Amino acid sequence: MSYGTTDSLRSVTLDDVRGAQKMLSGVARVTAMEGSRHLSQLIGAPVHLKCENLQRTGSFKLRGAYIRIAGLLPEERAAGVVAASAGNHAQGVALASSLLGVHATVFMPKGAPLPKISATRDYGAEVRLHGQVVDETLAAAQEYAAETGAVFIHPFDHPDVIAGQGTVGLEILEQCPEVRTIVVGIGGGGLAAGIAVAVKALRPNVRIVGVQAEGAAAYPLSLAAGRPTPVRNPATMADGIKVGLPGLVPFGIVRELVDEVRTVSEDQLSAALLLCLERAKLVVEPAGASPVAALLGEPGAFPGPVVAVLSGGNVDPVLLQRVLRHGMAAQGRYLAVRLRLTDRPGALATLLGVLSAVDANVLDVSHVRTDPRLGLAEAEVELHLETKGPVHCAEVGQALREAGYTVID
């Protein structure tokens, strides 16, 4: 979706980004750049993590939201602003509006995580829950804007928003002037477009790589078609980049300035989030971990020094628990098995003894005795195990088979 006005379709320049950087002084943090020894060893060159997960509100979104709202005319500010978001953009608009003394109404899906709803309210916005998916929420926010005159603040499809996000690129060049590759997640494209405008104007030889989740990869389709093209039913755990249609303004910039757009799997996203937590001691949401997932997927494809932009850290604790378990399973460090055994005293203890002998740590046991699928003397057991990698998983399976157990798929 685009605004369709001359102003909204104007190009974004380096001067715009530099102006945004001045406006954001004292508002947005200059976030840390942390080296990653593990990733550096993996790709054979220095890797640095640009920690926008440590930005105010937990993501880069404050930058663009503040520049967009700060640029409104007095009569537009008086009418207030409205936004639609499941999380990061909502919090960015809420805080930016509060800092600028503008009333903000934020529409969020009814199923949005409670911590994100609470944080948006705490930053000063009026929150209205509407719809089950973001598309329904977006329609409600646009209807509200038409009825009240409030200014709709798009999460990525506006030059002011892109200029604000581009300040991340200026900081990268200041903190890591020797950078050769910048890897950044792409949803609608605002962050990647902003970084590309800033970096390519100053260092045209720096390679910029965008990353999308396989299940929500609208940019490869759009770039091939030469225009923003929707992907049907986008599905990914990385809700921060789960966007079905690129923005018209960022799409033009990405097509011109971004060197490559890659995709990553859900397993790679989980593994990347787990790596950030364990090795870098950083809480990162799946979308924020997407650049790390790309590095893990093909380490040799990124000339270094590399900067991976960790775009956000607002992950719901329930989702974090599921994603970490998924990531551990993808690395062979978590194994769920289901099998049947004879229902007699000591049968479960015998099974656990087999697992103990191969050093598999039992995390959870579900023991079912009454089920129409079971024979009179049968019981079904589901076990969740902590394992030490793919080889150990194979050893566990072999030990169970040698002990006479049949694993049920």
mmCIF file of C-alpha atoms in Angstrom:
data_model
loop_
_atom_site.group_PDB
_atom_site.id
_atom_site.type_symbol
_atom_site.label_atom_id
_atom_site.label_comp_id
_atom_site.label_asym_id
_atom_site.label_seq_id
_atom_site.Cartn_x
_atom_site.Cartn_y
_atom_site.Cartn_z
ATOM 1 C CA MET A 1 0.000 0.000 0.000
ATOM 2 C CA SER A 2 1.240 3.506 -0.722
ATOM 3 C CA TYR A 3 -0.028 6.964 -0.055
ATOM 4 C CA GLY A 4 -0.268 7.908 -3.681
ATOM 5 C CA THR A 5 0.699 11.559 -3.115
ATOM 6 C CA THR A 6 3.637 13.427 -4.573
ATOM 7 C CA ASP A 7 5.197 13.933 -1.140
ATOM 8 C CA SER A 8 4.875 10.301 -0.124
ATOM 9 C CA LEU A 9 6.507 9.085 -3.337
ATOM 10 C CA ARG A 10 9.462 11.467 -3.249
ATOM 11 C CA SER A 11 12.914 9.966 -3.065
ATOM 12 C CA VAL A 12 14.883 9.686 0.159
ATOM 13 C CA THR A 13 18.353 11.239 0.166
ATOM 14 C CA LEU A 14 21.446 11.178 2.341
ATOM 15 C CA ASP A 15 20.587 14.713 3.476
ATOM 16 C CA ASP A 16 17.200 13.432 4.672
ATOM 17 C CA VAL A 17 18.899 10.753 6.750
ATOM 18 C CA ARG A 18 21.445 13.197 8.158
ATOM 19 C CA GLY A 19 18.632 15.581 9.068
ATOM 20 C CA ALA A 20 16.841 12.723 10.801
ATOM 21 C CA GLN A 21 19.991 11.898 12.755
ATOM 22 C CA LYS A 22 20.104 15.452 14.120
ATOM 23 C CA MET A 23 16.435 15.317 15.103
ATOM 24 C CA LEU A 24 16.915 11.998 16.876
ATOM 25 C CA SER A 25 19.839 13.243 18.984
ATOM 26 C CA GLY A 26 18.830 12.748 22.607
ATOM 27 C CA VAL A 27 15.719 10.792 21.550
ATOM 28 C CA ALA A 28 16.971 7.514 20.081
ATOM 29 C CA ARG A 29 19.986 5.704 21.476
ATOM 30 C CA VAL A 30 23.138 5.167 19.485
ATOM 31 C CA THR A 31 22.936 1.432 19.997
ATOM 32 C CA ALA A 32 25.939 -0.752 20.741
ATOM 33 C CA MET A 33 27.982 -2.672 18.195
ATOM 34 C CA GLU A 34 29.045 -6.006 19.683
ATOM 35 C CA GLY A 35 31.603 -8.374 18.169
ATOM 36 C CA SER A 36 30.716 -12.055 17.824
ATOM 37 C CA ARG A 37 33.671 -14.407 18.131
ATOM 38 C CA HIS A 38 31.571 -17.448 17.236
ATOM 39 C CA LEU A 39 30.161 -15.949 14.030
ATOM 40 C CA SER A 40 33.551 -14.485 13.129
ATOM 41 C CA GLN A 41 35.109 -17.942 13.302
ATOM 42 C CA LEU A 42 32.229 -19.354 11.270
ATOM 43 C CA ILE A 43 32.580 -16.983 8.306
ATOM 44 C CA GLY A 44 36.320 -16.411 8.622
ATOM 45 C CA ALA A 45 36.070 -12.633 9.066
ATOM 46 C CA PRO A 46 34.981 -10.189 11.784
ATOM 47 C CA VAL A 47 31.239 -10.136 12.482
ATOM 48 C CA HIS A 48 29.632 -7.329 14.478
ATOM 49 C CA LEU A 49 26.072 -7.200 15.822
ATOM 50 C CA LYS A 50 24.263 -3.847 15.617
ATOM 51 C CA CYS A 51 22.049 -4.090 18.695
ATOM 52 C CA GLU A 52 18.798 -2.314 17.848
ATOM 53 C CA ASN A 53 17.176 -4.802 20.220
ATOM 54 C CA LEU A 54 18.611 -2.498 22.911
ATOM 55 C CA GLN A 55 16.974 0.596 21.402
ATOM 56 C CA ARG A 56 14.258 2.436 23.355
ATOM 57 C CA THR A 57 10.989 0.458 22.974
ATOM 58 C CA GLY A 58 13.114 -2.567 22.032
ATOM 59 C CA SER A 59 13.440 -1.958 18.274
ATOM 60 C CA PHE A 60 14.504 0.475 15.561
ATOM 61 C CA LYS A 61 10.886 1.551 14.977
ATOM 62 C CA LEU A 62 11.137 4.586 17.266
ATOM 63 C CA ARG A 63 13.512 6.242 14.783
ATOM 64 C CA GLY A 64 11.141 6.363 11.838
ATOM 65 C CA ALA A 65 8.013 7.003 13.888
ATOM 66 C CA TYR A 66 9.578 10.008 15.605
ATOM 67 C CA ILE A 67 10.759 11.598 12.336
ATOM 68 C CA ARG A 68 7.361 11.077 10.710
ATOM 69 C CA ILE A 69 5.393 12.573 13.597
ATOM 70 C CA ALA A 70 7.875 15.402 14.181
ATOM 71 C CA GLY A 71 7.380 16.449 10.566
ATOM 72 C CA LEU A 72 3.615 16.932 10.867
ATOM 73 C CA LEU A 73 2.073 20.383 10.550
ATOM 74 C CA PRO A 74 0.613 21.945 13.727
ATOM 75 C CA GLU A 75 -2.952 21.250 12.598
ATOM 76 C CA GLU A 76 -2.037 17.627 11.850
ATOM 77 C CA ARG A 77 -0.519 17.190 15.303
ATOM 78 C CA ALA A 78 -3.659 18.633 16.833
ATOM 79 C CA ALA A 79 -5.734 15.959 15.079
ATOM 80 C CA GLY A 80 -3.598 13.189 16.576
ATOM 81 C CA VAL A 81 -2.080 10.136 14.942
ATOM 82 C CA VAL A 82 -3.230 6.567 14.470
ATOM 83 C CA ALA A 83 -1.292 3.394 13.734
ATOM 84 C CA ALA A 84 -1.887 -0.321 13.373
ATOM 85 C CA SER A 85 0.609 -2.860 14.635
ATOM 86 C CA ALA A 86 1.033 -6.101 16.517
ATOM 87 C CA GLY A 87 4.003 -4.800 18.485
ATOM 88 C CA ASN A 88 7.159 -2.896 17.544
ATOM 89 C CA HIS A 89 5.641 -0.136 15.409
ATOM 90 C CA ALA A 90 2.905 0.302 18.019
ATOM 91 C CA GLN A 91 5.457 0.956 20.741
ATOM 92 C CA GLY A 92 7.537 3.236 18.541
ATOM 93 C CA VAL A 93 4.532 5.388 17.628
ATOM 94 C CA ALA A 94 3.357 5.438 21.244
ATOM 95 C CA LEU A 95 6.666 6.707 22.643
ATOM 96 C CA ALA A 96 7.333 9.122 19.774
ATOM 97 C CA SER A 97 3.870 10.658 20.164
ATOM 98 C CA SER A 98 4.303 10.981 23.901
ATOM 99 C CA LEU A 99 7.661 12.737 23.495
ATOM 100 C CA LEU A 100 6.171 15.141 20.943
ATOM 101 C CA GLY A 101 2.949 15.819 22.856
ATOM 102 C CA VAL A 102 0.681 14.236 20.232
ATOM 103 C CA HIS A 103 -2.282 11.997 21.046
ATOM 104 C CA ALA A 104 -1.815 8.520 19.588
ATOM 105 C CA THR A 105 -4.406 5.831 18.993
ATOM 106 C CA VAL A 106 -2.959 2.422 18.209
ATOM 107 C CA PHE A 107 -5.027 -0.454 16.854
ATOM 108 C CA MET A 108 -3.703 -3.894 17.734
ATOM 109 C CA PRO A 109 -5.010 -7.399 16.939
ATOM 110 C CA LYS A 110 -7.012 -9.043 19.688
ATOM 111 C CA GLY A 111 -4.442 -11.825 19.841
ATOM 112 C CA ALA A 112 -1.441 -9.516 20.283
ATOM 113 C CA PRO A 113 0.842 -10.598 23.147
ATOM 114 C CA LEU A 114 -0.158 -9.014 26.438
ATOM 115 C CA PRO A 115 3.356 -7.628 27.169
ATOM 116 C CA LYS A 116 3.258 -5.670 23.896
ATOM 117 C CA ILE A 117 -0.229 -4.314 24.579
ATOM 118 C CA SER A 118 0.786 -3.282 28.072
ATOM 119 C CA ALA A 119 4.013 -1.634 26.870
ATOM 120 C CA THR A 120 2.159 0.351 24.191
ATOM 121 C CA ARG A 121 -0.255 1.689 26.802
ATOM 122 C CA ASP A 122 2.583 2.459 29.192
ATOM 123 C CA TYR A 123 4.249 4.582 26.507
ATOM 124 C CA GLY A 124 1.128 6.728 26.433
ATOM 125 C CA ALA A 125 -0.999 5.521 23.531
ATOM 126 C CA GLU A 126 -4.699 4.716 23.569
ATOM 127 C CA VAL A 127 -4.887 1.063 22.539
ATOM 128 C CA ARG A 128 -7.881 -0.369 20.697
ATOM 129 C CA LEU A 129 -8.050 -4.105 20.070
ATOM 130 C CA HIS A 130 -9.633 -4.978 16.740
ATOM 131 C CA GLY A 131 -9.526 -7.980 14.438
ATOM 132 C CA GLN A 132 -7.665 -11.240 14.580
ATOM 133 C CA VAL A 133 -4.987 -10.454 11.986
ATOM 134 C CA VAL A 134 -3.007 -7.309 11.182
ATOM 135 C CA ASP A 135 -4.859 -6.729 7.888
ATOM 136 C CA GLU A 136 -8.139 -6.333 9.805
ATOM 137 C CA THR A 137 -6.423 -4.102 12.339
ATOM 138 C CA LEU A 138 -4.943 -1.972 9.563
ATOM 139 C CA ALA A 139 -8.355 -1.503 7.947
ATOM 140 C CA ALA A 140 -9.807 -0.378 11.271
ATOM 141 C CA ALA A 141 -7.012 2.154 11.782
ATOM 142 C CA GLN A 142 -7.474 3.589 8.279
ATOM 143 C CA GLU A 143 -11.218 3.863 8.856
ATOM 144 C CA TYR A 144 -10.558 5.677 12.125
ATOM 145 C CA ALA A 145 -8.202 8.080 10.331
ATOM 146 C CA ALA A 146 -10.861 8.845 7.693
ATOM 147 C CA GLU A 147 -13.531 9.445 10.334
ATOM 148 C CA THR A 148 -11.490 11.559 12.776
ATOM 149 C CA GLY A 149 -8.861 13.268 10.667
ATOM 150 C CA ALA A 150 -6.055 11.615 12.627
ATOM 151 C CA VAL A 151 -2.875 11.126 10.591
ATOM 152 C CA PHE A 152 -2.181 7.501 9.749
ATOM 153 C CA ILE A 153 1.450 6.597 10.526
ATOM 154 C CA HIS A 154 2.523 3.829 8.183
ATOM 155 C CA PRO A 155 5.155 1.447 9.561
ATOM 156 C CA PHE A 156 7.390 1.584 6.476
ATOM 157 C CA ASP A 157 5.843 3.159 3.380
ATOM 158 C CA HIS A 158 6.770 6.824 3.828
ATOM 159 C CA PRO A 159 9.995 8.772 3.099
ATOM 160 C CA ASP A 160 10.171 10.263 6.610
ATOM 161 C CA VAL A 161 9.971 6.805 8.173
ATOM 162 C CA ILE A 162 12.670 5.504 5.829
ATOM 163 C CA ALA A 163 14.912 8.486 6.603
ATOM 164 C CA GLY A 164 14.570 7.806 10.316
ATOM 165 C CA GLN A 165 15.437 4.130 9.906
ATOM 166 C CA GLY A 166 18.404 5.133 7.744
ATOM 167 C CA THR A 167 20.130 6.591 10.791
ATOM 168 C CA VAL A 168 21.023 2.989 11.677
ATOM 169 C CA GLY A 169 23.166 2.968 8.533
ATOM 170 C CA LEU A 170 25.002 6.147 9.518
ATOM 171 C CA GLU A 171 25.773 4.678 12.928
ATOM 172 C CA ILE A 172 27.095 1.485 11.358
ATOM 173 C CA LEU A 173 29.564 3.453 9.203
ATOM 174 C CA GLU A 174 30.678 5.458 12.230
ATOM 175 C CA GLN A 175 31.096 2.417 14.467
ATOM 176 C CA CYS A 176 32.550 0.044 11.860
ATOM 177 C CA PRO A 177 34.060 2.114 9.021
ATOM 178 C CA GLU A 178 35.773 -0.955 7.557
ATOM 179 C CA VAL A 179 32.465 -2.820 7.021
ATOM 180 C CA ARG A 180 32.113 -4.673 3.708
ATOM 181 C CA THR A 181 28.721 -6.358 4.141
ATOM 182 C CA ILE A 182 25.598 -5.286 6.034
ATOM 183 C CA VAL A 183 22.910 -7.919 6.590
ATOM 184 C CA VAL A 184 19.431 -6.740 7.597
ATOM 185 C CA GLY A 185 15.991 -8.313 7.900
ATOM 186 C CA ILE A 186 13.265 -7.142 5.504
ATOM 187 C CA GLY A 187 9.528 -7.004 6.132
ATOM 188 C CA GLY A 188 7.938 -4.050 4.376
ATOM 189 C CA GLY A 189 11.399 -2.743 3.570
ATOM 190 C CA GLY A 190 11.696 0.514 5.509
ATOM 191 C CA LEU A 191 14.817 -0.384 7.506
ATOM 192 C CA ALA A 192 16.698 -1.962 4.595
ATOM 193 C CA ALA A 193 15.797 0.961 2.329
ATOM 194 C CA GLY A 194 16.914 3.551 4.870
ATOM 195 C CA ILE A 195 20.211 1.809 5.544
ATOM 196 C CA ALA A 196 20.807 1.432 1.806
ATOM 197 C CA VAL A 197 20.226 5.152 1.139
ATOM 198 C CA ALA A 198 22.718 6.192 3.815
ATOM 199 C CA VAL A 199 25.392 3.575 3.196
ATOM 200 C CA LYS A 200 25.421 3.526 -0.594
ATOM 201 C CA ALA A 201 25.719 7.324 -0.741
ATOM 202 C CA LEU A 202 28.840 7.245 1.423
ATOM 203 C CA ARG A 203 30.292 3.792 0.741
ATOM 204 C CA PRO A 204 28.881 2.452 -2.555
ATOM 205 C CA ASN A 205 31.096 -0.649 -2.427
ATOM 206 C CA VAL A 206 29.522 -1.919 0.814
ATOM 207 C CA ARG A 207 27.332 -4.915 0.019
ATOM 208 C CA ILE A 208 23.810 -4.807 1.505
ATOM 209 C CA VAL A 209 21.951 -8.099 1.907
ATOM 210 C CA GLY A 210 18.296 -8.268 2.886
ATOM 211 C CA VAL A 211 16.830 -11.315 4.627
ATOM 212 C CA GLN A 212 13.261 -12.596 4.572
ATOM 213 C CA ALA A 213 11.574 -15.628 6.103
ATOM 214 C CA GLU A 214 10.792 -18.317 3.521
ATOM 215 C CA GLY A 215 7.113 -18.288 4.433
ATOM 216 C CA ALA A 216 6.756 -14.520 4.003
ATOM 217 C CA ALA A 217 9.148 -13.741 1.166
ATOM 218 C CA ALA A 218 7.348 -11.062 -0.828
ATOM 219 C CA TYR A 219 10.492 -9.263 -1.995
ATOM 220 C CA PRO A 220 11.939 -12.026 -4.212
ATOM 221 C CA LEU A 221 8.565 -12.275 -5.976
ATOM 222 C CA SER A 222 8.282 -8.510 -6.251
ATOM 223 C CA LEU A 223 11.817 -7.979 -7.526
ATOM 224 C CA ALA A 224 11.284 -10.653 -10.167
ATOM 225 C CA ALA A 225 8.011 -9.014 -11.222
ATOM 226 C CA GLY A 226 9.414 -5.488 -11.129
ATOM 227 C CA ARG A 227 6.668 -4.222 -8.841
ATOM 228 C CA PRO A 228 5.334 -4.885 -5.315
ATOM 229 C CA THR A 229 3.652 -8.274 -5.507
ATOM 230 C CA PRO A 230 1.762 -9.856 -2.599
ATOM 231 C CA VAL A 231 2.609 -13.216 -1.133
ATOM 232 C CA ARG A 232 -0.506 -15.121 -0.143
ATOM 233 C CA ASN A 233 -0.976 -16.224 3.451
ATOM 234 C CA PRO A 234 2.460 -15.253 4.804
ATOM 235 C CA ALA A 235 3.445 -17.567 7.637
ATOM 236 C CA THR A 236 6.480 -17.341 9.895
ATOM 237 C CA MET A 237 7.384 -17.120 13.568
ATOM 238 C CA ALA A 238 9.192 -13.856 12.712
ATOM 239 C CA ASP A 239 6.190 -11.554 13.013
ATOM 240 C CA GLY A 240 8.387 -8.451 12.725
ATOM 241 C CA ILE A 241 9.090 -9.287 9.049
ATOM 242 C CA LYS A 242 5.797 -11.038 8.330
ATOM 243 C CA VAL A 243 4.607 -8.598 5.673
ATOM 244 C CA GLY A 244 2.660 -9.816 2.662
ATOM 245 C CA LEU A 245 3.251 -6.815 0.378
ATOM 246 C CA PRO A 246 6.306 -4.538 0.117
ATOM 247 C CA GLY A 247 5.791 -0.823 0.479
ATOM 248 C CA LEU A 248 5.899 1.100 -2.804
ATOM 249 C CA VAL A 249 8.441 3.663 -1.539
ATOM 250 C CA PRO A 250 10.906 1.217 0.061
ATOM 251 C CA PHE A 251 10.504 -1.225 -2.823
ATOM 252 C CA GLY A 252 11.905 1.290 -5.294
ATOM 253 C CA ILE A 253 14.909 1.906 -3.056
ATOM 254 C CA VAL A 254 15.530 -1.765 -2.315
ATOM 255 C CA ARG A 255 15.346 -2.622 -6.017
ATOM 256 C CA GLU A 256 17.926 0.052 -6.816
ATOM 257 C CA LEU A 257 20.323 -0.144 -3.879
ATOM 258 C CA VAL A 258 20.081 -3.500 -2.056
ATOM 259 C CA ASP A 259 22.468 -6.015 -3.603
ATOM 260 C CA GLU A 260 20.655 -9.228 -2.699
ATOM 261 C CA VAL A 261 17.617 -10.552 -0.845
ATOM 262 C CA ARG A 262 17.969 -13.999 0.749
ATOM 263 C CA THR A 263 15.483 -16.231 2.536
ATOM 264 C CA VAL A 264 15.887 -18.293 5.700
ATOM 265 C CA SER A 265 13.944 -21.226 7.118
ATOM 266 C CA GLU A 266 12.121 -21.461 10.432
ATOM 267 C CA ASP A 267 14.789 -23.870 11.677
ATOM 268 C CA GLN A 268 17.495 -21.343 10.825
ATOM 269 C CA LEU A 269 15.593 -18.560 12.595
ATOM 270 C CA SER A 270 15.250 -20.698 15.719
ATOM 271 C CA ALA A 271 18.926 -21.652 15.677
ATOM 272 C CA ALA A 272 19.917 -17.995 15.221
ATOM 273 C CA LEU A 273 17.777 -16.836 18.141
ATOM 274 C CA LEU A 274 19.265 -19.558 20.321
ATOM 275 C CA LEU A 275 22.786 -18.549 19.272
ATOM 276 C CA CYS A 276 22.151 -14.889 20.121
ATOM 277 C CA LEU A 277 20.900 -15.879 23.549
ATOM 278 C CA GLU A 278 23.605 -18.400 24.385
ATOM 279 C CA ARG A 279 26.695 -16.922 22.718
ATOM 280 C CA ALA A 280 25.997 -13.158 22.635
ATOM 281 C CA LYS A 281 23.800 -12.999 25.773
ATOM 282 C CA LEU A 282 21.264 -10.954 23.778
ATOM 283 C CA VAL A 283 17.494 -11.421 23.783
ATOM 284 C CA VAL A 284 16.429 -11.034 20.163
ATOM 285 C CA GLU A 285 13.067 -11.653 18.512
ATOM 286 C CA PRO A 286 12.937 -14.007 15.495
ATOM 287 C CA ALA A 287 12.816 -11.127 12.991
ATOM 288 C CA GLY A 288 15.826 -9.543 14.668
ATOM 289 C CA ALA A 289 17.728 -12.811 14.426
ATOM 290 C CA SER A 290 17.102 -13.200 10.672
ATOM 291 C CA PRO A 291 20.489 -11.732 9.624
ATOM 292 C CA VAL A 292 22.248 -14.190 11.932
ATOM 293 C CA ALA A 293 20.142 -16.983 10.413
ATOM 294 C CA ALA A 294 21.413 -15.979 6.962
ATOM 295 C CA LEU A 295 25.019 -16.112 8.185
ATOM 296 C CA LEU A 296 24.433 -19.575 9.633
ATOM 297 C CA GLY A 297 22.779 -20.734 6.403
ATOM 298 C CA GLU A 298 25.694 -19.918 4.076
ATOM 299 C CA PRO A 299 28.706 -18.563 5.965
ATOM 300 C CA GLY A 300 30.900 -18.235 2.892
ATOM 301 C CA ALA A 301 28.561 -15.836 1.099
ATOM 302 C CA PHE A 302 29.349 -12.748 3.178
ATOM 303 C CA PRO A 303 32.641 -10.852 2.679
ATOM 304 C CA GLY A 304 33.792 -9.414 5.981
ATOM 305 C CA PRO A 305 33.858 -7.438 8.096
ATOM 306 C CA VAL A 306 30.123 -8.074 8.392
ATOM 307 C CA VAL A 307 27.533 -6.138 10.389
ATOM 308 C CA ALA A 308 24.320 -8.019 11.200
ATOM 309 C CA VAL A 309 21.489 -5.740 12.314
ATOM 310 C CA LEU A 310 19.567 -7.171 15.283
ATOM 311 C CA SER A 311 16.457 -5.117 14.573
ATOM 312 C CA GLY A 312 14.412 -5.900 17.681
ATOM 313 C CA GLY A 313 14.141 -7.766 20.954
ATOM 314 C CA ASN A 314 10.416 -7.638 21.736
ATOM 315 C CA VAL A 315 9.663 -11.334 21.937
ATOM 316 C CA ASP A 316 6.713 -12.695 23.888
ATOM 317 C CA PRO A 317 7.979 -15.030 26.656
ATOM 318 C CA VAL A 318 5.590 -17.787 25.548
ATOM 319 C CA LEU A 319 6.844 -17.568 21.967
ATOM 320 C CA LEU A 320 10.443 -17.414 23.204
ATOM 321 C CA GLN A 321 9.966 -20.688 25.049
ATOM 322 C CA ARG A 322 8.562 -22.376 21.932
ATOM 323 C CA VAL A 323 11.208 -20.947 19.627
ATOM 324 C CA LEU A 324 14.062 -21.979 21.908
ATOM 325 C CA ARG A 325 12.705 -25.500 22.038
ATOM 326 C CA HIS A 326 12.376 -25.469 18.246
ATOM 327 C CA GLY A 327 15.936 -24.216 17.940
ATOM 328 C CA MET A 328 17.261 -26.884 20.273
ATOM 329 C CA ALA A 329 15.437 -29.554 18.267
ATOM 330 C CA ALA A 330 16.883 -28.197 15.023
ATOM 331 C CA GLN A 331 20.382 -28.570 16.509
ATOM 332 C CA GLY A 332 19.716 -32.059 17.826
ATOM 333 C CA ARG A 333 19.710 -30.865 21.432
ATOM 334 C CA TYR A 334 16.059 -31.661 22.086
ATOM 335 C CA LEU A 335 14.264 -34.852 21.140
ATOM 336 C CA ALA A 336 10.624 -35.902 21.535
ATOM 337 C CA VAL A 337 9.895 -39.637 21.222
ATOM 338 C CA ARG A 338 6.686 -41.612 21.581
ATOM 339 C CA LEU A 339 6.599 -45.374 22.050
ATOM 340 C CA ARG A 340 4.535 -48.230 23.460
ATOM 341 C CA LEU A 341 5.505 -50.671 26.147
ATOM 342 C CA THR A 342 3.964 -53.465 28.172
ATOM 343 C CA ASP A 343 1.875 -52.077 31.030
ATOM 344 C CA ARG A 344 3.448 -53.834 33.989
ATOM 345 C CA PRO A 345 5.186 -52.699 37.190
ATOM 346 C CA GLY A 346 8.699 -51.460 36.522
ATOM 347 C CA ALA A 347 8.260 -51.038 32.731
ATOM 348 C CA LEU A 348 8.672 -47.262 32.857
ATOM 349 C CA ALA A 349 11.680 -47.533 35.172
ATOM 350 C CA THR A 350 13.287 -49.974 32.730
ATOM 351 C CA LEU A 351 12.760 -47.537 29.859
ATOM 352 C CA LEU A 352 14.243 -44.679 31.839
ATOM 353 C CA GLY A 353 17.218 -46.883 32.638
ATOM 354 C CA VAL A 354 17.872 -47.369 28.914
ATOM 355 C CA LEU A 355 17.823 -43.613 28.415
ATOM 356 C CA SER A 356 20.064 -43.030 31.416
ATOM 357 C CA ALA A 357 22.610 -45.462 30.028
ATOM 358 C CA VAL A 358 23.019 -43.307 26.902
ATOM 359 C CA ASP A 359 23.106 -40.093 28.952
ATOM 360 C CA ALA A 360 19.822 -38.650 27.650
ATOM 361 C CA ASN A 361 18.330 -36.189 30.124
ATOM 362 C CA VAL A 362 14.564 -36.670 30.553
ATOM 363 C CA LEU A 363 12.751 -33.325 30.711
ATOM 364 C CA ASP A 364 9.152 -34.540 30.679
ATOM 365 C CA VAL A 365 7.222 -37.825 30.658
ATOM 366 C CA SER A 366 3.611 -38.407 29.590
ATOM 367 C CA HIS A 367 2.281 -41.874 30.477
ATOM 368 C CA VAL A 368 -1.071 -42.961 28.965
ATOM 369 C CA ARG A 369 -2.753 -46.227 29.983
ATOM 370 C CA THR A 370 -6.357 -45.723 28.822
ATOM 371 C CA ASP A 371 -6.784 -45.112 25.119
ATOM 372 C CA PRO A 372 -8.885 -46.968 22.504
ATOM 373 C CA ARG A 373 -5.775 -47.406 20.366
ATOM 374 C CA LEU A 374 -3.969 -49.366 23.094
ATOM 375 C CA GLY A 375 -4.169 -53.049 23.758
ATOM 376 C CA LEU A 376 -5.278 -54.349 27.147
ATOM 377 C CA ALA A 377 -1.729 -54.735 28.398
ATOM 378 C CA GLU A 378 -0.193 -51.739 26.625
ATOM 379 C CA ALA A 379 0.772 -48.228 27.695
ATOM 380 C CA GLU A 380 1.989 -45.315 25.618
ATOM 381 C CA VAL A 381 4.795 -43.055 26.733
ATOM 382 C CA GLU A 382 5.886 -39.716 25.278
ATOM 383 C CA LEU A 383 9.237 -38.403 26.453
ATOM 384 C CA HIS A 384 10.922 -35.055 25.923
ATOM 385 C CA LEU A 385 14.677 -35.444 26.112
ATOM 386 C CA GLU A 386 17.651 -33.112 26.260
ATOM 387 C CA THR A 387 20.325 -34.450 23.919
ATOM 388 C CA LYS A 388 23.810 -33.422 22.794
ATOM 389 C CA GLY A 389 23.433 -33.140 19.040
ATOM 390 C CA PRO A 390 22.408 -35.203 15.986
ATOM 391 C CA VAL A 391 24.896 -37.995 16.697
ATOM 392 C CA HIS A 392 23.611 -38.363 20.243
ATOM 393 C CA CYS A 393 19.996 -38.393 18.970
ATOM 394 C CA ALA A 394 20.909 -41.287 16.685
ATOM 395 C CA GLU A 395 22.530 -43.110 19.614
ATOM 396 C CA VAL A 396 19.344 -42.694 21.674
ATOM 397 C CA GLY A 397 17.231 -44.132 18.855
ATOM 398 C CA GLN A 398 19.612 -47.051 18.411
ATOM 399 C CA ALA A 399 19.580 -47.818 22.154
ATOM 400 C CA LEU A 400 15.759 -47.863 22.188
ATOM 401 C CA ARG A 401 15.597 -50.203 19.188
ATOM 402 C CA GLU A 402 18.199 -52.554 20.672
ATOM 403 C CA ALA A 403 16.149 -52.673 23.890
ATOM 404 C CA GLY A 404 13.120 -53.825 21.873
ATOM 405 C CA TYR A 405 11.118 -50.563 21.792
ATOM 406 C CA THR A 406 9.320 -49.346 18.671
ATOM 407 C CA VAL A 407 9.195 -45.578 18.255
ATOM 408 C CA ILE A 408 5.829 -44.328 16.987
ATOM 409 C CA ASP A 409 5.893 -41.626 14.293
#
